[in-house]
Short mmCIF file of C-alpha atoms and ligand atoms in Angstrom, two decimals:
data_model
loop_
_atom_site.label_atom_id
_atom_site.label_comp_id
_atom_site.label_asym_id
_atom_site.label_seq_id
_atom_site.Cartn_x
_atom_site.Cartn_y
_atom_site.Cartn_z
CA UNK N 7 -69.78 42.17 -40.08
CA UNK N 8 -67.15 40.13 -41.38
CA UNK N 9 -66.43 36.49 -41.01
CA UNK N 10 -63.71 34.97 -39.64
CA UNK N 11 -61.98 31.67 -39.61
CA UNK N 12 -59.11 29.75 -37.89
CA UNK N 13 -56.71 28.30 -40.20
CA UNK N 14 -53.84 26.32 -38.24
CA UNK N 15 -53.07 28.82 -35.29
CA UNK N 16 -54.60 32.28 -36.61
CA UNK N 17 -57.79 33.49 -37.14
CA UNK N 18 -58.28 35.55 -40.42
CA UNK N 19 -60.69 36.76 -42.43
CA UNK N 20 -62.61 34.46 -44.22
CA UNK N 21 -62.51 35.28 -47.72
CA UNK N 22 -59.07 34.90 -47.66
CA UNK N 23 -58.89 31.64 -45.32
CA UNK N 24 -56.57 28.94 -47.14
CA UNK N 25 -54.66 25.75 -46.71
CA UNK N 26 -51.65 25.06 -49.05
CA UNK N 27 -52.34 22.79 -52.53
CA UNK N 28 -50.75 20.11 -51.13
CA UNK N 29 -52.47 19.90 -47.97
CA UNK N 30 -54.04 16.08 -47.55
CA UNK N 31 -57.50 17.12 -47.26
CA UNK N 32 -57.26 18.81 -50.62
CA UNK N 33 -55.48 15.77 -52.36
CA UNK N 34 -56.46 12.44 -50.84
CA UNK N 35 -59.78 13.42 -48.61
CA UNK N 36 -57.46 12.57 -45.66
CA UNK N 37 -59.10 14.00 -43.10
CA UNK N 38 -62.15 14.25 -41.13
CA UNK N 39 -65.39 16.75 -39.66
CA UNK N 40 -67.44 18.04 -37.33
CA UNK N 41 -70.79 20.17 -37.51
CA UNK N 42 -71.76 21.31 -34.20
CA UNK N 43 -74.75 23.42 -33.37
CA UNK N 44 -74.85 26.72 -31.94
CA UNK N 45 -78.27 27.39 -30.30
CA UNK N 46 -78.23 30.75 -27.93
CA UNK N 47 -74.42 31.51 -28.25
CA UNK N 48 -73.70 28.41 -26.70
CA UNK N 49 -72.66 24.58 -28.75
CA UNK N 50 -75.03 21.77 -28.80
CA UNK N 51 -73.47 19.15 -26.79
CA UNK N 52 -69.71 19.84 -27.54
CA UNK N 53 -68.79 16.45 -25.23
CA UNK N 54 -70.18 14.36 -27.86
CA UNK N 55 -68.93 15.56 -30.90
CA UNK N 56 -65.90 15.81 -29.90
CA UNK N 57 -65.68 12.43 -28.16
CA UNK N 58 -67.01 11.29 -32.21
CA UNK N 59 -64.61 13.37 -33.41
CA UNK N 60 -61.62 11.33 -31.52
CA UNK N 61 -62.65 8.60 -32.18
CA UNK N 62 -62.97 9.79 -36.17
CA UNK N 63 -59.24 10.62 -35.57
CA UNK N 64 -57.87 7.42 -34.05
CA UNK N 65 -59.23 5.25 -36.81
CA UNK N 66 -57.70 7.50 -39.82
CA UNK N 67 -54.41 7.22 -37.11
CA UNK N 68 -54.57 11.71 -37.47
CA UNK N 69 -53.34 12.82 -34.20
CA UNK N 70 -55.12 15.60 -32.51
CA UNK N 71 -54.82 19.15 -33.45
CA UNK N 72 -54.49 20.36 -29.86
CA UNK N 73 -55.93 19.35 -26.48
CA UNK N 74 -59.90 19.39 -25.92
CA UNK N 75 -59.54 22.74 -23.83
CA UNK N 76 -57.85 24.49 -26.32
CA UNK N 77 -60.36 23.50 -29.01
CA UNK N 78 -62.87 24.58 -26.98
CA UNK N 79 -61.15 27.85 -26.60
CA UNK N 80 -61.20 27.93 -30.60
CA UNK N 81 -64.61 27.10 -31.11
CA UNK N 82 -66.01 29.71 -28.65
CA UNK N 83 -63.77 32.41 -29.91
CA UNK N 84 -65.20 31.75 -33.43
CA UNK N 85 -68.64 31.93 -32.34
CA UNK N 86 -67.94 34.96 -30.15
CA UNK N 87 -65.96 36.85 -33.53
CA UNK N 88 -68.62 35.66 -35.56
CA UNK N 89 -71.38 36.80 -33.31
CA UNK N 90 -72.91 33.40 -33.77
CA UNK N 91 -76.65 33.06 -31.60
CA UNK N 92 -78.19 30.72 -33.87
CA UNK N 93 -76.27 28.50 -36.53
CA UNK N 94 -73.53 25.81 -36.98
CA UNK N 95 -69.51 25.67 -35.92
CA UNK N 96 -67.69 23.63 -38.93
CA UNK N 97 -64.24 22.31 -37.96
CA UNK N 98 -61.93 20.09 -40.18
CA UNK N 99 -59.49 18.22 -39.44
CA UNK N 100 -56.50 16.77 -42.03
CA UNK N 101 -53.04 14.85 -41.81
CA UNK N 102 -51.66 18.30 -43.16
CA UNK N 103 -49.20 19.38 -45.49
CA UNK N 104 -47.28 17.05 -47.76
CA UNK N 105 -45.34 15.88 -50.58
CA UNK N 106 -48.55 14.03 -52.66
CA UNK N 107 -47.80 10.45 -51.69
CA UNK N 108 -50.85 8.15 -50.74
CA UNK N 109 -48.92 6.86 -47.65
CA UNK N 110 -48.89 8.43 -44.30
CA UNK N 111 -46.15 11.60 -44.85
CA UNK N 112 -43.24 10.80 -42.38
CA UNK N 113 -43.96 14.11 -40.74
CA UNK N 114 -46.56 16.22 -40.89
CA UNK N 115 -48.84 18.81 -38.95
CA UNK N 116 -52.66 18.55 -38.93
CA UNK N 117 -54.44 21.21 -40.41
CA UNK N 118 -57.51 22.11 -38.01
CA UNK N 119 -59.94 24.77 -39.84
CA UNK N 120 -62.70 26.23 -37.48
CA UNK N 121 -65.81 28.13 -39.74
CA UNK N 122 -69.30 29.34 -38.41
CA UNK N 123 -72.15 30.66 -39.89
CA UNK N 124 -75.67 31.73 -38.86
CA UNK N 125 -78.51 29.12 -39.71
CA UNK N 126 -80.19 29.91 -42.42
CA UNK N 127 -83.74 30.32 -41.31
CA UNK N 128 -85.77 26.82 -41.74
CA UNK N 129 -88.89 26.43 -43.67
CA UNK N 130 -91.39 25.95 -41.31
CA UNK N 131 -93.16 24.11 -43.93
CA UNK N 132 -90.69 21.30 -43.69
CA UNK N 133 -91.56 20.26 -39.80
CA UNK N 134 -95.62 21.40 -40.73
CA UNK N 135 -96.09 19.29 -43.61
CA UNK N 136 -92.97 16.71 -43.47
CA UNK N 137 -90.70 16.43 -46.24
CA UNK N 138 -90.18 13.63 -49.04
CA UNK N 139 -86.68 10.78 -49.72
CA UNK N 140 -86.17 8.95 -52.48
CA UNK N 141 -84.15 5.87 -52.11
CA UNK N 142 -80.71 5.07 -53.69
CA UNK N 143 -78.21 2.74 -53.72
CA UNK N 144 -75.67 3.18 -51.33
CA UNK N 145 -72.33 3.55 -52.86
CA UNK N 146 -70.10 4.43 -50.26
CA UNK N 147 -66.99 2.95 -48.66
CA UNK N 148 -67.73 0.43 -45.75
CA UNK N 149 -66.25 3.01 -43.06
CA UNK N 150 -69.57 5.31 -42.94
CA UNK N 151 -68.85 5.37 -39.25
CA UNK N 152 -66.27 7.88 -39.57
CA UNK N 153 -66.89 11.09 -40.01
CA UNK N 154 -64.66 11.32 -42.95
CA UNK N 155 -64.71 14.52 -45.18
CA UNK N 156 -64.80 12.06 -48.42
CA UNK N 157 -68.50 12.77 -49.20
CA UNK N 158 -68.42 12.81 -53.11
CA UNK N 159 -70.96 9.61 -53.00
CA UNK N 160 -73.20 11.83 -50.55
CA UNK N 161 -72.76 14.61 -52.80
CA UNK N 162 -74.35 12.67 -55.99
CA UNK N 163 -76.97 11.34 -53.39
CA UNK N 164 -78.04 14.98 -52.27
CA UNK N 165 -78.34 15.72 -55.57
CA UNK N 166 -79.95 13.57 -56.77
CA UNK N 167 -82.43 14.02 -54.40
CA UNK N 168 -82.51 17.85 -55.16
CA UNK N 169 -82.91 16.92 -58.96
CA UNK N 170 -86.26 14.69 -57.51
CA UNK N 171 -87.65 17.88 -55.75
CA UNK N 172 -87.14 16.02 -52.38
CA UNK N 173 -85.19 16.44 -48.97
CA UNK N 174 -82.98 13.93 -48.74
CA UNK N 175 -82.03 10.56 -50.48
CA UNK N 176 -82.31 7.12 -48.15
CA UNK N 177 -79.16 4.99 -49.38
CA UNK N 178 -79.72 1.06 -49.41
CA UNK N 179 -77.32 -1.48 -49.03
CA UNK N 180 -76.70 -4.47 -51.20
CA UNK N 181 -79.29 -6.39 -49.07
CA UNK N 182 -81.90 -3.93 -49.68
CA UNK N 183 -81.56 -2.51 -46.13
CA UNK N 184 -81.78 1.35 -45.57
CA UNK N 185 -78.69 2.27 -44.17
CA UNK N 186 -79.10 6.54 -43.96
CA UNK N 187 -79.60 9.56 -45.56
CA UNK N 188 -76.99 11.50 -47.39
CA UNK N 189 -76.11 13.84 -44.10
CA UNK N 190 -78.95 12.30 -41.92
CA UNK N 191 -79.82 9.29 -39.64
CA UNK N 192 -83.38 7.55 -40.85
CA UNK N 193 -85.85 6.32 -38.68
CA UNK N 194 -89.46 4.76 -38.46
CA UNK N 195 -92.36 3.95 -36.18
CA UNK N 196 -93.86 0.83 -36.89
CA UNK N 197 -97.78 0.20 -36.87
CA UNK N 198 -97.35 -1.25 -33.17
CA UNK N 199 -96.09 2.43 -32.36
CA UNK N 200 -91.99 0.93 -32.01
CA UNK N 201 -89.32 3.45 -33.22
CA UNK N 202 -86.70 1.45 -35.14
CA UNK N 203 -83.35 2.85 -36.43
CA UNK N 204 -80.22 1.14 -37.29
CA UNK N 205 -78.10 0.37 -34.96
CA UNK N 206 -74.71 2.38 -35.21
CA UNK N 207 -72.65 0.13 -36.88
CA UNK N 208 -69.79 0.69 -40.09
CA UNK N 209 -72.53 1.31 -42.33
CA UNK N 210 -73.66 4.45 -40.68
CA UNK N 211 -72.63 7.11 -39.09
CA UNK N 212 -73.26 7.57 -35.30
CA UNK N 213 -75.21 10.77 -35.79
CA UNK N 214 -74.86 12.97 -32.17
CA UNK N 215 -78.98 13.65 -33.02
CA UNK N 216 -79.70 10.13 -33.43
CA UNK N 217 -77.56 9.73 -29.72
CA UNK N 218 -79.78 12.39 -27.89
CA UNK N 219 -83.24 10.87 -29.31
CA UNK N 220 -81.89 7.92 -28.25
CA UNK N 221 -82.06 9.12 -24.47
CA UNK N 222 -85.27 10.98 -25.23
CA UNK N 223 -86.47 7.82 -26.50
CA UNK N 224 -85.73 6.05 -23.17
CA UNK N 225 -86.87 8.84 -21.19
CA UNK N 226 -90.48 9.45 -22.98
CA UNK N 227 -90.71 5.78 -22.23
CA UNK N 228 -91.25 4.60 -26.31
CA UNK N 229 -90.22 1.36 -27.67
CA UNK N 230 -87.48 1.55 -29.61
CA UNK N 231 -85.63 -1.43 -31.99
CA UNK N 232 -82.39 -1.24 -33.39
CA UNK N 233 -82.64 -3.01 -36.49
CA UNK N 234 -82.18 -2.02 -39.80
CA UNK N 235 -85.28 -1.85 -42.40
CA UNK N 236 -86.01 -2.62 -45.56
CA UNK N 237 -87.43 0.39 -47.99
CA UNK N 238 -90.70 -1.81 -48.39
CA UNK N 239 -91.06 -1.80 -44.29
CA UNK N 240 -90.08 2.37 -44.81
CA UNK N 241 -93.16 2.51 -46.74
CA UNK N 242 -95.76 0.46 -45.37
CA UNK N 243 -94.46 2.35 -41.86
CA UNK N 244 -97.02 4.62 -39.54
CA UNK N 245 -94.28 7.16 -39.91
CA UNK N 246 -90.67 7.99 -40.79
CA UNK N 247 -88.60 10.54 -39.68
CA UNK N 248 -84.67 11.79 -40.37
CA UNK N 249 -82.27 13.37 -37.70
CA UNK N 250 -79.29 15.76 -37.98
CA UNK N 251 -77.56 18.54 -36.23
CA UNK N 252 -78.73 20.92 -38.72
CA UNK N 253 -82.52 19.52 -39.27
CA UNK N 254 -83.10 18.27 -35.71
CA UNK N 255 -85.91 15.89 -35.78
CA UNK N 256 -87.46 15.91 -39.35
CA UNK N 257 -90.77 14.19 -40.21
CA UNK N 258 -90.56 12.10 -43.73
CA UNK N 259 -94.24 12.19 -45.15
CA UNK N 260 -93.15 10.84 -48.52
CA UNK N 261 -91.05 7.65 -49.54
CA UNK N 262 -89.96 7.56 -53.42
CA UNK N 263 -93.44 9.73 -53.97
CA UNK N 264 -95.56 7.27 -52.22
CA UNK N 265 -97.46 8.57 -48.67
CA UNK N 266 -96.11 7.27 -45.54
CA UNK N 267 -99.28 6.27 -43.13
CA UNK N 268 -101.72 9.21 -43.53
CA UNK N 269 -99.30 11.44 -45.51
CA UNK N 270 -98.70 13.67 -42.59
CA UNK N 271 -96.15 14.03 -40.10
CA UNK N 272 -97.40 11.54 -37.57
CA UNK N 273 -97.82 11.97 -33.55
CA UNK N 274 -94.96 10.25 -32.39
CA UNK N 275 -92.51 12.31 -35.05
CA UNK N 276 -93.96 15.44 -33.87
CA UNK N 277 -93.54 14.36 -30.12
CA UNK N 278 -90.18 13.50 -30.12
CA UNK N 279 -89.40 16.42 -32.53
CA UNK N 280 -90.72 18.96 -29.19
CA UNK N 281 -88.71 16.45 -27.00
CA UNK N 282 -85.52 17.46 -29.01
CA UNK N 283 -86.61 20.94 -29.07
CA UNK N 284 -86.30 20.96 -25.56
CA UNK N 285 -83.16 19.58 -25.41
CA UNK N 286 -81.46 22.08 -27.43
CA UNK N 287 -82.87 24.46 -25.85
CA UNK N 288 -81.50 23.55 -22.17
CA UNK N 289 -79.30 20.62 -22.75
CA UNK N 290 -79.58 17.95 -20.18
C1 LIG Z 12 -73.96 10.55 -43.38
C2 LIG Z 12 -74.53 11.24 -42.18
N1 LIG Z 12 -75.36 10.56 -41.36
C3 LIG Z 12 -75.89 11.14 -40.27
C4 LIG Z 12 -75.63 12.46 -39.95
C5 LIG Z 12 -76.25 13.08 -38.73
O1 LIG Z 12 -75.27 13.29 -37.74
P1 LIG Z 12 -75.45 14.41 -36.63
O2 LIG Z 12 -76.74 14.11 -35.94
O3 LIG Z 12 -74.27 14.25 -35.75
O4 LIG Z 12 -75.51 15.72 -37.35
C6 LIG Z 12 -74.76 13.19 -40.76
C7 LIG Z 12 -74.43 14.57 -40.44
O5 LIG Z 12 -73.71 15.25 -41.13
C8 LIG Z 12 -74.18 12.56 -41.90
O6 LIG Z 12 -73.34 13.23 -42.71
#
């Protein structure tokens, strides 16, 4: 079957999806994203992402595309054409078409581009035995609460993590604080059995994951601290885990090649990991 996207008001065949040259997004990374999950036909709490995604568009000053009921109407169709049961919805969002001038164009239209594709199938091996981070410094802009498509810096980070046989890389801030992974919230349980994360502030972004263990958190009655923590605290930890849309709840078993706790995903990871299996499963 072939795969469609939505380009600015049509859907079309995806290999021959385009926005013009000049479009923002191309020239200035002036724009913004969403990843949204697609578990049984259905997306992973929409209300959420799109509320992030708002709020993503209000602080680049982008106006919406179109209203939140005929995005929805977008998404679903995509999914539907697609034949989507399993995987992720991509949509983009940029100030549109102009003349290249760094300023805000006097008038322009926001290109919204909708994509899906199945998930690939996951390596059970990663939730089984846990997966390793390296740590990096964290070169980013000071805005990593929006959800802006300027990702080169993640991009090197990813890499570089790829070119250390690992995961994911854990950036650090100036202060030697762990801020997050390259396209994933980090977390850790301390050796009193408290689950600390940062709290969502510029330095990171609000990941819609990190929200739902949040609740699950709260609900499965653990202690939870939001603080942020240094790599030494990382690696002295019980156990470490990293959240996204596209990893769900991910144990960390190795920190720069050293063992976190025993070396194996711990009890608490693989707890709340079922916790936010359930979830996606049959969304609260
Ligand atoms: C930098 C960064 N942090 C965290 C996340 C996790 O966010 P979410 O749980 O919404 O996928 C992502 C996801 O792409 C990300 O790019």
């Amino acid at each position: 079957m072939s795969r469609i996207a939505y380009v600015s008001g049509a859907y079309v065949p995806h290999r021959q999806a385009a926005v013009h040259i000049e479009d923002r997004g191309y020239q200035f990374a002036d724009g913004v994203y969403e990843v949204i999950a697609v578990r049984g036909g259905t997306l992973l709490d929409e209300e959420p992402h799109l509320q992030r995604l708002h709020r993503s568009l209000k602080e680049l000053r982008i106006p919406a595309p179109m209203s939140d009921t005929a995005l929805g109407i977008v998404l679903r169709e995509i999914v539907r054409r697609n034949n989507i049961n399993a995987g992720i919805v991509y949509l983009q969002v940029t100030r549109g078409v102009a003349p290249r001038d760094h300023a805000f164009p006097r008038s322009a239209t926001p290109t919204l581009v909708v994509t899906a594709r199945a998930s690939r199938r996951p390596d059970p091996r990663q939730w089984e035995g846990g997966i390793g981070v390296v740590t990096i410094p964290d070169i980013r802009w000071r805005r990593c609460d929006i959800k802006s498509i300027a990702l080169v810096a993640n991009v090197l980070g990813k890499q570089q993590a790829r070119e250390a046989g690992v995961f994911e890389a854990w950036q650090v801030d100036g202060q030697g604080w762990i801020t997050e992974g390259t396209s994933t919230n980090a977390w850790i349980v301390t050796n009193e059995a408290t689950v600390v994360t940062r709290a969502a502030d510029n330095a990171i972004l609000n990941g819609v994951t990190r929200l739902a263990l949040l609740d699950i958190i709260a609900r499965e009655g653990c202690r939870l601290d939001e603080r942020p923590f240094t790599v030494e605290e990382a690696k002295t930890a019980r156990e470490a885990f990293l959240t996204s849309t596209t990893s769900d709840v991910l144990p960390v078993v190795r920190i720069d090649g050293a063992p976190v706790g025993d070396g194996k995903p711990g009890p608490l990871s693989r707890q709340l990991r079922a916790a936010y299996l359930a979830h996606a499963a049959s969304p609260a």
